[in-house]
Coordinates of C-alpha atoms in Angstrom, one line a residue:
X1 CA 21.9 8.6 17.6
X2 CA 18.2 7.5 15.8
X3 CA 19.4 10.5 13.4
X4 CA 22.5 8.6 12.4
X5 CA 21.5 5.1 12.4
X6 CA 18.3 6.1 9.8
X7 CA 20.8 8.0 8.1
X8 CA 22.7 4.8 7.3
X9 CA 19.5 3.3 6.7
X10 CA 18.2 5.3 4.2
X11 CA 21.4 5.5 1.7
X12 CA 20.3 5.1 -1.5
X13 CA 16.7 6.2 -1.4
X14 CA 14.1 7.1 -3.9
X15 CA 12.9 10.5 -2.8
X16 CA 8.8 10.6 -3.3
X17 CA 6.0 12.9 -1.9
X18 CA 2.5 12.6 -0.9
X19 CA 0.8 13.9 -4.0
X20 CA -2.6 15.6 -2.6
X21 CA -5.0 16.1 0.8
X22 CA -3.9 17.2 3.9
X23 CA -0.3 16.5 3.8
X24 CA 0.3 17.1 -0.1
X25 CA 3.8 17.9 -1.0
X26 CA 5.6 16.0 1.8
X27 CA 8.7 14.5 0.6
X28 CA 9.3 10.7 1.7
X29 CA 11.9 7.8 1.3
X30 CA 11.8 4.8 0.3
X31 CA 14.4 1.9 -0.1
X32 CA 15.5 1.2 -3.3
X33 CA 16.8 -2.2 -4.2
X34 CA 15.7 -5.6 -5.0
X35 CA 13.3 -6.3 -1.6
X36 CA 10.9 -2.9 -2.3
X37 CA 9.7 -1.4 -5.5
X38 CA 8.6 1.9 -4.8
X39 CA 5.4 3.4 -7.1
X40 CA 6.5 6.0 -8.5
X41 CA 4.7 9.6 -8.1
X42 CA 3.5 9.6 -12.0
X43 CA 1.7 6.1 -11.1
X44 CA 0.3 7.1 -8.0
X45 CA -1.0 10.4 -9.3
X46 CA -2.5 8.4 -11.6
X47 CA -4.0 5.4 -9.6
X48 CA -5.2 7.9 -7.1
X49 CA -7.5 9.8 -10.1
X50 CA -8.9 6.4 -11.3
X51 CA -10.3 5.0 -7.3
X52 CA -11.0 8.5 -6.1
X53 CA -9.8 11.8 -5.6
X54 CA -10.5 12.3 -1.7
X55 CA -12.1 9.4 0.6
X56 CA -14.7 9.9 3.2
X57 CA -13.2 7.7 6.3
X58 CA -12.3 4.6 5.9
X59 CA -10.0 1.9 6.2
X60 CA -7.0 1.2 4.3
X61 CA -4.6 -2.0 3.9
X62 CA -1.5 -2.0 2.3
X63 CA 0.1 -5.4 2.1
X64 CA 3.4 -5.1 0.9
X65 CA 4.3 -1.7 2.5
X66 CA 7.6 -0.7 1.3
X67 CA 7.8 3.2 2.0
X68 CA 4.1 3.2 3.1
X69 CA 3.3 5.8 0.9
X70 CA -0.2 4.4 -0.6
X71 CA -1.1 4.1 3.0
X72 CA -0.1 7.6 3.8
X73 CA -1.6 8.8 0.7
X74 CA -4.8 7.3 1.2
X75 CA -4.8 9.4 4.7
X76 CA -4.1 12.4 3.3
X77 CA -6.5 12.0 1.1
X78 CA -9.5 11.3 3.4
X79 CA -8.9 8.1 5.0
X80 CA -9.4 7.3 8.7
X81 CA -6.9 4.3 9.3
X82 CA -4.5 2.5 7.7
X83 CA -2.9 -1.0 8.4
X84 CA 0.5 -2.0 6.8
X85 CA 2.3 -5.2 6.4
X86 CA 5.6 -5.0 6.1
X87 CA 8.3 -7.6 7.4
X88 CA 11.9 -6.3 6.3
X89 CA 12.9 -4.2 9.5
X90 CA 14.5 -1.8 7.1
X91 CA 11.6 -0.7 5.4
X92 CA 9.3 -0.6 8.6
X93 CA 12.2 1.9 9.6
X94 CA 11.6 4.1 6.4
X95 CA 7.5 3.7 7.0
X96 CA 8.2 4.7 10.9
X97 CA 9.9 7.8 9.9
X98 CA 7.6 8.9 7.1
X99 CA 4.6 8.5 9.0
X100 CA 6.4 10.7 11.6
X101 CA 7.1 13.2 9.2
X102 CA 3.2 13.6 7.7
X103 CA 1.9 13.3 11.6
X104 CA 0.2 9.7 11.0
X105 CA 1.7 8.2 13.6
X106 CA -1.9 7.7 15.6
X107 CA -3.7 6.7 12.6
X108 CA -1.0 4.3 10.8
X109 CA -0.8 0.6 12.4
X110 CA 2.5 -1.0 11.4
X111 CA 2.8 -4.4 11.7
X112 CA 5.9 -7.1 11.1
X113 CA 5.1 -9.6 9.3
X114 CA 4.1 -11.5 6.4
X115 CA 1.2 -10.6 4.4
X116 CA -0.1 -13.8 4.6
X117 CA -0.7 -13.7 8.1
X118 CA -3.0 -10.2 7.6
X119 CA -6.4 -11.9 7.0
X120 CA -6.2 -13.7 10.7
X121 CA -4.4 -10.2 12.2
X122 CA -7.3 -8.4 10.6
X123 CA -10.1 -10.9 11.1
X124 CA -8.3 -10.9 14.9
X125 CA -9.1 -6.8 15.2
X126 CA -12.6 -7.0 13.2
X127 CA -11.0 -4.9 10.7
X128 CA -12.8 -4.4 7.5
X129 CA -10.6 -2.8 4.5
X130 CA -12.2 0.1 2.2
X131 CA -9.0 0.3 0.5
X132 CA -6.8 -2.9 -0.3
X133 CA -3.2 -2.5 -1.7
X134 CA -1.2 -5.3 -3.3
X135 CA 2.0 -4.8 -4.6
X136 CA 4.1 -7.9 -4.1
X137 CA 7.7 -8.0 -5.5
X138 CA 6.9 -8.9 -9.7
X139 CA 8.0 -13.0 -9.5
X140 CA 5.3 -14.0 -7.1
X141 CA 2.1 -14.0 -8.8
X142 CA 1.2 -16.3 -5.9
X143 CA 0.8 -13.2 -3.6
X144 CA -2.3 -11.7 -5.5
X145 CA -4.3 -14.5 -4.1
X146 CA -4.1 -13.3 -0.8
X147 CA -7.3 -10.6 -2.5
X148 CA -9.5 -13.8 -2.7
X149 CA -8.5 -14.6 0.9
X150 CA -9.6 -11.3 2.0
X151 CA -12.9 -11.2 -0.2
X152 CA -14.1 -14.6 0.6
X153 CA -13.2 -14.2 4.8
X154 CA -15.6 -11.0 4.7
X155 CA -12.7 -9.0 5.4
X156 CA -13.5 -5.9 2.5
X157 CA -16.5 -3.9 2.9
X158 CA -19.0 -3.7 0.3
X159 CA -17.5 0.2 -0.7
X160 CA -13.9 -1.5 -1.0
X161 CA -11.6 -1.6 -3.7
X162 CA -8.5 -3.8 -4.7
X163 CA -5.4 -2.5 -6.1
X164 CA -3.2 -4.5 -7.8
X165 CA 0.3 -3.2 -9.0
X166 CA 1.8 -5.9 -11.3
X167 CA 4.2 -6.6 -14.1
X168 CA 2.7 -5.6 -17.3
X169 CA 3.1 -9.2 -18.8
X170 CA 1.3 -10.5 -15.5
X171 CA -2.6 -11.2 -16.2
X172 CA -4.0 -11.3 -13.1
X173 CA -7.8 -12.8 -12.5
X174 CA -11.1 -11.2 -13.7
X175 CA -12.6 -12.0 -10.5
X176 CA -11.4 -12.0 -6.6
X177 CA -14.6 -13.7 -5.1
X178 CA -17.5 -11.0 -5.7
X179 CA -14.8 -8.5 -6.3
X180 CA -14.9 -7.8 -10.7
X181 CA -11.9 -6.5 -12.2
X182 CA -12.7 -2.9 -13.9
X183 CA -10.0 -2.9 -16.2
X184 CA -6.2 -2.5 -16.2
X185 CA -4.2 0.1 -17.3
X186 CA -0.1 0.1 -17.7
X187 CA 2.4 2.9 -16.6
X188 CA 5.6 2.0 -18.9
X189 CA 6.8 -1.2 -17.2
X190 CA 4.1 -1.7 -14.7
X191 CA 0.4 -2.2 -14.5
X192 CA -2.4 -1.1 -12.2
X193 CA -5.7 -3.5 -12.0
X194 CA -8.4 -2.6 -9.7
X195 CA -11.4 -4.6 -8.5
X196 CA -14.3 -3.5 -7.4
X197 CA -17.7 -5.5 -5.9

């Protein structure tokens, strides 16, 4: 019954794999449409090579969660924990079944909502984030600031790093609190700025 109804779900899907680590070359889904914009493999290959290669522990955040597959990325890669935000029930359906599929269903926290809310959900748990993914559908530049909210609430440790996927035309801040932009590099339509302290 679950087989057919994520069946239906998943129609129309963007196949994707995790890259490298402990889980490299497993194939996951993602939604395609107009609610999630999937990285592409190419752009994560790439992202991954600029903040690190493997991780030693760690926390990671992923804000707009999509497929998940930063999240489950960053745990193959080394990471202990990830948190994502995710609040349409379709893509916390493809996230379920991915994390299923790479055997991250201990170490993956999924939670409804908006990513607004995650400072206080975090703050709530005394969660600290190594790793902090935004990727917020292109129109709302607004959602970037929610990096400021998480630097200035002590919510990022002092290791942690800010990722930013955004619109090429989209300038975002040099600065998220004592969190310096190191540069930003663009991936044909898209554009990847990271922040470090």
């Amino acid at each position: 019954m679950f087989a057919e109804w994520f069946e239906g779900l998943t129609k129309g899907v963007t196949k994707m794999r995790v890259i490298a680590g402990t889980r490299r070359g497993i194939p996951l889904k993602s939604i395609t449409g107009t609610d999630t914009r999937p990285t592409s493999d190419k752009v994560k290959e790439a992202l991954f090579s600029k903040i690190g290669q493997f991780f030693d522990g760690g926390t990671a955040v992923e804000l707009f969660g999509g497929s998940g597959s930063l999240s489950l990325e960053a745990l193959s890669r080394g990471a202990e924990h990830a948190w994502i935000f995710e609040r349409n029930p379709k893509a916390i359906a493809v996230i379920k079944a991915n994390a299923e599929k790479c055997k991250f269903v201990n170490e993956l926290q999924i939670i409804r909502g908006d990513a607004r809310s995650a400072a206080a959900k975090l703050s709530k748990e005394g969660i600290q984030a190594d790793l902090l993914f935004l990727d917020p559908p292109y129109a709302k530049k607004e959602f970037y600031d929610i990096a400021a909210q998480f630097a200035d609430e002590g919510l990022l440790t002092d290791r942690a790093i800010i990722v930013c996927e955004h619109d090429k035309q989209l300038t975002l801040p040099l600065s998220y609190g004592s969190f310096e932009s190191t540069g930003t590099t663009v991936y044909g339509g898209s554009a990847i700025t990271i922040y470090k302290k």
